[in-house]
Coordinates of C-alpha atoms in Angstrom, one line a residue:
Chain A
M1159 CA 0.0 0.0 0.0
N1160 CA 2.8 2.3 1.0
K1161 CA 4.7 1.7 -2.2
W1162 CA 1.7 2.0 -4.5
G1163 CA 0.5 5.0 -2.5
L1164 CA 3.8 6.7 -3.1
I1165 CA 3.7 5.9 -6.9
I1166 CA 0.1 7.1 -7.3
S1167 CA 0.7 10.3 -5.3
L1168 CA 3.9 11.1 -7.1
T1169 CA 2.2 10.5 -10.5
I1170 CA -0.8 12.7 -9.6
I1171 CA 1.5 15.5 -8.3
A1172 CA 4.0 15.1 -11.2
A1173 CA 1.2 15.3 -13.8
G1174 CA -0.2 18.5 -12.1
L1175 CA 3.2 20.0 -12.0
L1176 CA 3.9 19.2 -15.6
Y1177 CA 0.8 21.1 -16.5
L1178 CA 2.0 24.1 -14.5
F1179 CA 5.4 23.8 -16.0
I1180 CA 4.0 23.9 -19.6
K1181 CA 1.9 27.0 -18.6
S1182 CA 5.0 28.6 -17.1
I1183 CA 7.3 28.1 -20.1
R1184 CA 4.5 29.7 -22.2
G1185 CA 4.6 32.6 -19.8
R1186 CA 1.0 32.1 -18.8
D1187 CA -0.2 32.8 -15.3
V1188 CA -1.6 29.9 -13.2
E1189 CA -4.9 30.5 -11.5
R1190 CA -4.8 30.4 -7.7
R1191 CA -7.4 27.6 -7.5
F1192 CA -5.0 25.2 -9.4
I1193 CA -2.2 26.1 -6.9
F1194 CA -4.6 25.3 -4.0
L1195 CA -5.7 22.1 -5.7
F1196 CA -2.1 20.8 -6.1
M1197 CA -1.3 21.8 -2.6
G1198 CA -4.3 20.0 -1.3
L1199 CA -3.4 16.9 -3.3
A1200 CA 0.2 17.0 -2.1
V1201 CA -1.0 17.0 1.5
A1202 CA -4.0 14.7 1.2
V1203 CA -2.5 11.8 -0.9
P1204 CA 0.4 10.9 1.5
I1205 CA -2.2 11.0 4.4
L1206 CA -4.6 8.7 2.5
F1207 CA -1.9 6.3 1.5
N1208 CA 0.0 6.5 4.8
I1209 CA 3.3 7.5 3.3
S1210 CA 6.1 8.1 5.7
F1211 CA 9.9 8.3 5.5
S1212 CA 12.7 7.2 7.8
E1213 CA 14.3 9.9 9.8
K1214 CA 17.8 10.4 11.4
A1215 CA 18.3 12.7 14.3
T1216 CA 20.3 15.9 13.6
P1217 CA 22.8 17.0 16.2
I1218 CA 20.5 19.6 17.8
V1219 CA 17.7 17.0 18.2
K1220 CA 20.2 14.3 19.3
A1221 CA 21.5 16.7 22.0
A1222 CA 18.0 17.1 23.4
F1223 CA 17.4 13.3 23.3
D1224 CA 20.8 12.6 25.0
K1225 CA 20.1 15.1 27.7
I1226 CA 17.1 13.2 28.9
E1227 CA 18.6 9.8 28.2
N1228 CA 21.8 10.5 30.2
L1229 CA 20.0 11.8 33.3
P1230 CA 19.9 9.1 36.0
P1231 CA 16.5 7.4 36.6
G1232 CA 14.4 9.4 39.1
S1233 CA 15.7 12.8 37.9
K1234 CA 13.3 15.7 38.1
I1235 CA 12.1 17.1 34.7
L1236 CA 9.7 19.9 34.4
I1237 CA 7.7 20.1 31.1
S1238 CA 5.8 23.3 30.3
F1239 CA 3.1 23.2 27.7
D1240 CA 3.3 26.8 26.4
Y1241 CA 1.1 26.7 23.3
D1242 CA -2.5 26.9 22.0
P1243 CA -4.7 24.6 19.9
A1244 CA -3.5 26.3 16.7
M1245 CA 0.1 25.0 17.4
A1246 CA -1.0 21.7 18.8
P1247 CA -0.8 19.5 15.7
E1248 CA 2.8 20.7 15.2
V1249 CA 4.1 20.5 18.7
N1250 CA 1.9 17.8 20.4
P1251 CA 4.2 15.0 18.8
M1252 CA 7.1 16.6 20.7
T1253 CA 5.4 16.7 24.1
D1254 CA 4.2 13.1 23.5
A1255 CA 7.8 12.0 22.7
F1256 CA 9.3 13.9 25.7
V1257 CA 6.7 12.5 28.1
R1258 CA 7.1 8.9 26.7
H1259 CA 10.9 9.2 27.0
A1260 CA 10.9 10.6 30.5
M1261 CA 8.5 8.0 31.7
A1262 CA 10.4 5.1 30.0
K1263 CA 13.6 6.3 31.8
G1264 CA 11.8 6.4 35.1
H1265 CA 12.2 10.2 35.6
R1266 CA 9.8 12.2 37.7
V1267 CA 7.8 14.7 35.6
Y1268 CA 6.3 18.0 36.7
F1269 CA 3.8 19.5 34.2
M1270 CA 2.9 23.2 34.1
N1271 CA 1.8 25.9 31.6
L1272 CA 2.4 29.6 31.0
W1273 CA -0.5 29.6 28.5
A1274 CA -4.0 29.1 29.7
T1275 CA -4.8 27.0 26.7
G1276 CA -1.9 24.6 27.6
Q1277 CA -3.7 23.1 30.6
P1278 CA -6.2 21.0 28.7
M1279 CA -3.2 19.9 26.5
V1280 CA -1.5 18.5 29.6
A1281 CA -4.7 16.7 30.7
T1282 CA -5.0 15.0 27.3
A1283 CA -1.3 14.2 27.1
I1284 CA -1.5 12.5 30.5
D1285 CA -4.5 10.4 29.3
R1286 CA -2.9 9.7 25.9
I1287 CA 0.6 8.7 27.0
I1288 CA 0.9 8.1 30.8
K1289 CA -2.5 6.5 31.5
T1290 CA -2.4 4.4 28.3
E1291 CA 1.2 3.3 28.0
F1292 CA 2.4 3.6 31.6
P1293 CA -0.6 2.6 33.8
E1294 CA 1.8 1.7 36.7
K1295 CA 2.9 5.3 37.0
K1296 CA 1.1 7.2 39.8
N1297 CA -0.1 10.8 40.0
G1298 CA 1.7 12.6 42.8
V1299 CA 4.5 10.0 42.9
D1300 CA 5.8 9.7 39.3
Y1301 CA 4.2 12.8 37.8
V1302 CA 2.2 15.9 38.9
N1303 CA 0.2 18.5 37.0
L1304 CA 0.8 21.9 38.5
G1305 CA -1.5 23.6 36.1
Y1306 CA -1.7 27.1 34.8
K1307 CA -1.0 30.4 36.5
A1308 CA -1.5 33.8 35.0
G1309 CA 1.4 36.2 34.8
G1310 CA 3.7 34.8 32.1
T1311 CA 7.3 35.6 32.9
G1312 CA 6.2 36.9 36.3
V1313 CA 5.4 33.3 37.2
L1314 CA 8.9 32.2 36.2
N1315 CA 10.5 35.0 38.3
V1316 CA 8.6 33.8 41.3
I1317 CA 9.0 30.0 41.0
I1318 CA 12.7 30.4 40.3
T1319 CA 13.0 31.1 44.1
D1320 CA 9.9 29.4 45.5
I1321 CA 7.4 27.2 43.7
R1322 CA 4.9 27.3 46.6
K1323 CA 4.6 31.1 46.4
M1324 CA 2.8 30.5 43.1
Y1325 CA 1.5 26.9 43.4
L1326 CA 0.0 25.8 46.8
T1327 CA -1.9 22.8 45.2
D1328 CA -1.7 20.8 42.1
V1329 CA -4.3 21.0 39.4
N1330 CA -6.7 18.8 41.3
G1331 CA -6.5 20.9 44.4
I1332 CA -4.3 18.6 46.4
N1333 CA -1.8 20.3 48.7
L1334 CA 1.7 20.1 47.2
D1335 CA 3.2 19.2 50.6
S1336 CA 1.2 16.0 50.7
L1337 CA 2.5 14.8 47.3
P1338 CA 5.6 12.5 47.5
I1339 CA 6.9 13.9 44.2
M1340 CA 7.2 17.3 45.7
N1341 CA 9.5 16.2 48.6
G1342 CA 12.7 18.2 48.4
I1343 CA 11.4 20.5 45.7
R1344 CA 11.5 24.1 46.7
S1345 CA 12.1 26.0 43.5
L1346 CA 13.0 25.5 39.8
R1347 CA 16.6 25.2 40.9
D1348 CA 15.8 21.8 42.3
M1349 CA 14.9 20.5 38.8
D1350 CA 17.4 18.6 36.8
L1351 CA 16.0 19.7 33.5
L1352 CA 13.4 22.2 32.2
I1353 CA 11.6 21.5 28.9
S1354 CA 9.5 24.2 27.3
V1355 CA 7.3 23.4 24.3
G1356 CA 5.8 26.3 22.5
G1357 CA 6.3 28.8 19.8
G1358 CA 4.9 32.1 21.1
L1359 CA 5.4 34.5 24.0
P1360 CA 6.1 33.4 26.7
G1361 CA 7.9 30.3 25.4
V1362 CA 11.2 28.6 25.1
K1363 CA 13.2 31.9 25.0
E1364 CA 11.6 33.1 28.2
W1365 CA 12.4 29.8 29.9
V1366 CA 16.1 30.4 28.9
L1367 CA 16.1 34.1 30.0
F1368 CA 14.1 33.9 33.2
A1369 CA 14.7 30.4 34.5
G1370 CA 17.6 28.5 32.7
D1371 CA 20.2 31.3 32.8
P1372 CA 19.6 32.8 36.3
G1373 CA 19.1 29.4 37.9
H1374 CA 21.8 27.6 36.0
I1375 CA 19.3 24.9 35.0
P1376 CA 19.6 23.1 31.7
V1377 CA 16.8 23.9 29.3
V1378 CA 15.6 21.9 26.3
G1379 CA 13.1 23.3 23.9
G1380 CA 10.5 22.3 21.3
C1381 CA 8.8 24.8 19.1
A1382 CA 6.9 25.5 15.8
A1383 CA 9.2 25.4 12.7
V1384 CA 8.8 29.2 12.2
S1385 CA 10.2 29.9 15.6
A1386 CA 13.2 27.6 15.4
P1387 CA 15.6 30.0 13.6
L1388 CA 15.0 32.6 16.4
L1389 CA 16.1 30.0 19.0
Y1390 CA 19.3 28.8 17.3
P1391 CA 21.4 31.5 18.9
Y1392 CA 20.8 30.0 22.3
Y1393 CA 22.1 26.5 21.3
P1394 CA 24.2 24.8 22.6
N1395 CA 25.2 26.8 25.7
Q1396 CA 21.8 28.2 27.0
L1397 CA 19.6 25.6 25.2
M1398 CA 20.8 22.0 25.4
G1399 CA 18.8 20.9 22.4
L1400 CA 15.9 22.0 20.3
L1401 CA 13.1 20.3 18.3
G1402 CA 12.0 22.5 15.5
G1403 CA 8.6 21.7 14.0
I1404 CA 7.4 18.4 12.8
K1405 CA 10.8 17.5 11.4
G1406 CA 12.3 17.8 14.9
A1407 CA 9.5 15.7 16.4
A1408 CA 10.0 13.0 13.8
E1409 CA 13.7 12.9 14.4
Y1410 CA 13.2 12.6 18.1
E1411 CA 10.6 9.8 17.6
S1412 CA 13.0 7.9 15.3
E1413 CA 15.7 8.2 18.0
L1414 CA 13.3 7.0 20.7
K1415 CA 12.3 4.1 18.5
R1416 CA 15.9 3.2 17.8
K1417 CA 16.9 3.3 21.5
Y1418 CA 13.6 1.7 22.8
P1419 CA 12.4 -0.8 20.2
R1420 CA 9.2 -1.4 22.3
F1421 CA 8.0 2.0 21.1
A1422 CA 8.0 0.8 17.5
E1423 CA 4.3 0.0 17.6
T1424 CA 3.2 3.2 19.5
P1425 CA 1.8 6.1 17.4
Q1426 CA 4.5 8.2 15.8
P1427 CA 2.6 11.3 14.7
G1428 CA 5.7 13.2 13.9
I1429 CA 7.0 10.6 11.5
K1430 CA 3.5 10.2 10.0
M1431 CA 3.2 13.9 9.4
M1432 CA 6.6 14.1 7.6
G1433 CA 5.1 12.4 4.5
P1434 CA 2.6 15.2 3.8
Q1435 CA 5.1 17.9 4.8
T1436 CA 7.8 16.5 2.5
M1437 CA 5.3 16.4 -0.4
A1438 CA 4.1 19.9 0.3
H1439 CA 7.7 21.2 0.4
L1440 CA 8.4 19.6 -2.9
V1441 CA 5.3 21.2 -4.5
I1442 CA 6.2 24.6 -3.0
M1443 CA 9.7 24.3 -4.4
A1444 CA 8.3 23.4 -7.8
F1445 CA 6.0 26.4 -7.6
I1446 CA 8.9 28.7 -6.8
I1447 CA 10.9 27.3 -9.8
F1448 CA 7.9 27.5 -12.2
G1449 CA 7.1 31.0 -11.0
N1450 CA 10.6 32.1 -11.8
I1451 CA 10.5 30.4 -15.2
S1452 CA 7.3 32.2 -16.0
Y1453 CA 8.9 35.5 -14.7
F1454 CA 12.0 35.2 -16.9
V1455 CA 9.9 34.1 -20.0
L1456 CA 7.7 37.2 -19.6
K1457 CA 10.8 39.4 -18.9
S1458 CA 12.5 38.1 -22.1
R1459 CA 9.3 39.1 -24.1
G1460 CA 9.4 42.5 -22.5
E1461 CA 6.0 42.0 -20.8
Chain B
M923 CA -1.4 65.9 39.0
K924 CA -3.1 63.6 36.5
R925 CA 0.2 63.3 34.6
Q926 CA 2.7 63.9 37.4
V927 CA 1.5 61.0 39.7
P928 CA 1.8 58.3 37.0
L929 CA 5.2 59.6 36.0
M930 CA 6.4 59.6 39.6
L931 CA 5.1 56.1 40.1
V932 CA 6.8 54.8 37.0
F933 CA 10.1 56.4 37.9
T934 CA 10.1 55.2 41.5
L935 CA 9.0 51.7 40.7
A936 CA 11.5 51.4 37.8
L937 CA 14.3 52.6 40.1
V938 CA 13.3 50.1 42.8
M939 CA 13.3 47.3 40.3
I940 CA 16.7 48.3 38.9
V941 CA 18.3 48.6 42.3
Q942 CA 16.8 45.3 43.6
Y943 CA 18.2 43.4 40.6
F944 CA 21.8 44.3 41.7
V945 CA 21.2 43.9 45.4
P946 CA 20.8 40.1 46.2
N947 CA 19.7 40.2 49.8
D948 CA 16.4 38.8 51.3
F949 CA 14.6 42.2 51.5
S950 CA 15.4 42.9 47.9
L951 CA 14.2 39.5 46.8
D952 CA 11.0 39.8 48.9
T953 CA 10.3 43.2 47.3
N954 CA 10.9 41.7 43.9
E955 CA 8.4 38.9 44.5
F956 CA 5.9 41.3 46.1
L957 CA 6.0 43.5 43.0
L958 CA 5.9 40.5 40.6
K959 CA 2.7 39.4 42.3
W960 CA 1.2 42.8 41.4
I961 CA 2.0 42.1 37.8
I962 CA 0.2 38.7 38.0
I963 CA -2.8 40.3 39.7
I964 CA -2.9 43.0 37.0
G965 CA -2.7 40.2 34.4
I966 CA -5.7 38.5 35.9
F967 CA -7.7 41.7 35.9
A968 CA -6.7 42.3 32.3
M969 CA -8.1 38.9 31.5
A970 CA -11.4 39.8 33.2
L971 CA -11.4 43.1 31.3
G972 CA -10.8 41.2 28.0
I973 CA -13.9 39.0 28.7
W974 CA -16.0 42.0 29.5
S975 CA -14.8 43.8 26.4
L976 CA -15.6 40.8 24.2
I977 CA -19.1 40.6 25.7
R978 CA -19.8 44.3 25.2
V979 CA -18.5 44.4 21.6
S980 CA -20.4 41.3 20.7
Y981 CA -23.6 42.5 22.3
E982 CA -23.3 45.9 20.5
K983 CA -22.9 44.1 17.2
I984 CA -26.0 41.9 17.8
R985 CA -28.1 44.9 19.1
R986 CA -27.2 47.0 16.0
R987 CA -27.7 44.1 13.6
V988 CA -24.5 44.9 11.8
P989 CA -23.6 42.6 8.8
G990 CA -22.6 39.2 10.2
W991 CA -24.3 39.8 13.6
Q992 CA -25.0 36.1 13.9
Y993 CA -21.4 35.3 14.5
P994 CA -21.1 37.2 17.8
I995 CA -24.0 35.0 19.1
A996 CA -21.8 31.9 18.4
T997 CA -18.9 33.7 20.2
L998 CA -21.0 34.4 23.3
L999 CA -22.6 30.9 23.3
G1000 CA -19.1 29.4 23.1
L1001 CA -17.8 31.6 25.9
A1002 CA -20.7 30.8 28.1
A1003 CA -20.5 27.0 27.4
M1004 CA -16.8 26.8 28.2
I1005 CA -17.3 28.8 31.5
V1006 CA -20.3 26.7 32.6
F1007 CA -18.6 23.3 31.8
G1008 CA -15.2 24.5 33.1
F1009 CA -16.7 25.1 36.5
D1010 CA -17.9 21.5 36.7
Y1011 CA -21.1 21.9 38.6
G1012 CA -21.5 18.2 39.2
R1013 CA -18.6 17.5 41.5
H1014 CA -16.5 20.3 42.7
F1015 CA -17.8 23.8 42.0
Y1016 CA -15.2 26.5 41.3
T1017 CA -12.2 24.2 41.4
Q1018 CA -9.7 23.4 38.6
E1019 CA -11.2 19.9 38.4
G1020 CA -13.7 21.5 36.0
L1021 CA -11.0 21.3 33.4
E1022 CA -11.4 17.6 33.4
N1023 CA -15.1 17.9 32.9
Y1024 CA -16.2 15.5 30.1
M1025 CA -17.9 18.2 28.0
F1026 CA -15.1 20.7 28.6
I1027 CA -12.4 18.3 27.4
H1028 CA -14.5 17.2 24.4
L1029 CA -15.4 20.7 23.3
F1030 CA -11.7 21.6 23.6
Q1031 CA -10.3 18.5 21.9
Y1032 CA -12.9 18.0 19.1
I1033 CA -14.0 21.6 18.4
I1034 CA -11.4 24.2 19.5
I1035 CA -8.2 22.2 18.5
P1036 CA -9.5 21.3 15.0
I1037 CA -10.9 24.8 14.3
Q1038 CA -7.6 26.5 15.3
A1039 CA -5.4 23.9 13.6
T1040 CA -7.5 24.3 10.4
M1041 CA -7.0 28.1 10.4
F1042 CA -3.3 27.6 10.9
S1043 CA -3.1 24.9 8.2
L1044 CA -4.7 27.2 5.6
L1045 CA -1.4 29.1 5.7
A1046 CA 0.2 26.2 3.6
F1047 CA -2.1 27.1 0.7
Y1048 CA -1.4 30.8 0.9
I1049 CA 2.3 30.2 1.2
A1050 CA 2.2 28.0 -1.9
S1051 CA 0.3 30.7 -3.8
A1052 CA 2.7 33.4 -2.5
A1053 CA 5.7 31.3 -3.4
Y1054 CA 4.5 31.0 -7.0
R1055 CA 3.6 34.7 -7.4
A1056 CA 6.1 36.6 -5.3
F1057 CA 9.2 34.6 -4.7
R1058 CA 11.1 35.8 -7.8
A1059 CA 14.8 36.3 -8.5
R1060 CA 14.4 40.0 -9.2
S1061 CA 17.7 41.0 -7.7
V1062 CA 21.0 39.4 -6.5
L1063 CA 19.8 39.5 -2.8
A1064 CA 16.4 38.0 -3.8
T1065 CA 18.2 35.2 -5.7
V1066 CA 20.4 34.4 -2.7
L1067 CA 17.3 34.3 -0.4
L1068 CA 15.5 32.1 -2.9
L1069 CA 18.4 29.6 -3.2
A1070 CA 18.8 29.5 0.6
A1071 CA 15.1 28.7 1.0
L1072 CA 15.3 26.0 -1.7
I1073 CA 18.3 24.3 0.0
V1074 CA 16.7 24.4 3.4
M1075 CA 13.4 23.0 2.1
L1076 CA 15.1 20.4 0.0
R1077 CA 16.9 18.8 2.9
F1078 CA 13.6 17.4 4.1
N1079 CA 13.6 15.1 1.1
P1080 CA 14.6 11.6 2.3
Y1081 CA 15.5 10.3 -1.3
L1082 CA 18.5 12.4 -1.9
G1083 CA 21.2 9.9 -0.9
T1084 CA 24.7 11.2 -0.8
F1085 CA 23.6 14.6 -2.1
G1086 CA 21.3 14.8 0.9
V1087 CA 24.3 14.6 3.2
Y1088 CA 25.9 17.6 1.5
L1089 CA 22.6 19.4 1.6
E1090 CA 22.3 18.7 5.3
K1091 CA 25.8 20.2 5.9
T1092 CA 25.0 23.2 3.7
T1093 CA 21.7 23.7 5.6
S1094 CA 23.5 23.4 9.0
W1095 CA 26.0 26.0 7.8
L1096 CA 23.2 28.3 6.6
L1097 CA 21.4 28.1 9.9
N1098 CA 24.5 28.2 12.2
V1099 CA 26.5 30.8 10.4
P1100 CA 24.6 33.5 8.4
N1101 CA 21.3 32.9 10.2
L1102 CA 22.9 32.9 13.6
A1103 CA 25.0 36.0 12.9
A1104 CA 21.9 37.9 11.7
K1105 CA 19.7 36.7 14.6
R1106 CA 22.4 37.5 17.2
A1107 CA 22.8 41.0 15.8
I1108 CA 19.0 41.4 15.9
I1109 CA 18.7 40.1 19.4
I1110 CA 21.5 42.5 20.6
G1111 CA 19.9 45.4 18.8
L1112 CA 16.5 44.6 20.3
G1113 CA 18.1 44.4 23.8
L1114 CA 19.7 47.8 23.4
G1115 CA 16.5 49.2 22.0
A1116 CA 14.5 47.8 24.9
V1117 CA 16.9 49.4 27.4
A1118 CA 16.7 52.7 25.6
T1119 CA 12.9 52.6 25.4
A1120 CA 12.7 51.6 29.1
L1121 CA 14.9 54.5 30.1
K1122 CA 12.7 56.9 28.0
V1123 CA 9.6 55.6 29.8
M1124 CA 11.3 55.8 33.2
L1125 CA 12.5 59.3 32.7
G1126 CA 9.1 60.5 31.3
I1127 CA 10.4 61.2 27.8
E1128 CA 8.1 58.6 26.3
R1129 CA 4.6 59.3 27.5
A1130 CA 2.4 57.5 25.0
Y1131 CA 1.2 55.1 27.7
L1132 CA -0.5 58.0 29.5
G1133 CA -3.0 58.5 26.6
R1134 CA -4.0 61.9 25.1
D1135 CA -5.8 63.5 28.1

């Protein structure tokens, strides 16, 4: 199915692009609806035929993976879901992979959000990953959801010195002092690793500026592809690793699968989404090339 | 007085925050936390103000029957539904457990996430159209930009074999050298600009935040 799907999808897209190419060399403009149609096909066909590609982790993603992998079991990792539903399809695969990895390694995970819309994302991630794949893990012992607090970077400035000045209870209203996972945790400085996933403000950059740097705590990030180039300057000294867009998530998933073969059968949304994204990129590249051919043809005619 | 009091407040509080940053004793840290809590409280009131503003604007549109007045009804109904389900009347009223309410989670997961994701995904179509119409090699700089974009996009292709390795190296160089240099320059520039603007606000040179009156 995968092989035939690939052949059919490439044939459809190639035929469409050939049509656009002929129009371009004739110097004719292509209507917007045809562009939208080919883009739709480029995205839809790989989804319908379940086309996916193998991935290999780049150094920046490998660094993020190794950071979690090399921490001794039982280490304290805080994961902040700093995004909204618009970003969810792009960054949810990252949070899933981070949570799966941390749980598999036996780390203690602390969830929180700087975005109000991130809180339901944590609830669904706990249901989707921890309760399904790690039913033996206990809330309050192996993981805790601290929830959302308004204030953005103000929250970070407070919890860098004392978490309880901001969070007296977890998201379920249970006093933090009664949770075993909170024993010995006073501030963010007691965490072994901070992970922020998001692409807006506050996001990964704010975690570096207001928590990682002042507290000398390692930070790993995950963000939408458009935000990734803005975060590269912080790698590798202030940001230990970074997952940029679906590509980053897919690379992390492949690394996780390689290291933990038991995850081979678990959903890999990042790898799955790379099929449509790759096709879409190829189509966009073709549009750029055809657009320029058309431009030069018209220019040579003096139009 | 109407102008002098806010200016004095801004100057004094800005001075306190600057001084406390460089004085790491307990009193200084407590002052910092105390003032930061004010910011959080102001943020919460801003959220309440935003909800009130949304209700008022939507109500006005419905009352005046402006074109598309039906849409604000959907907005208000959505707002009310999420608030009602979010408070979880069945078990624990007014606690965060409401966020695990069946209806709240389902409305969020199966309506809000797909709607917002769809809006965001539409960008792909407009980018494709814009790429065809506007991404032209009109000048040397535009050509360099175009080639860089093509190389970075092409590295996603898994069927390039050995050529893909060179492409990956070229992409890494593009991201880590020219991109990094430009971003660092922009970040440093932004930082200096922020300091300059903060000083202007603190010293009362920049007064736009006071409004016209």
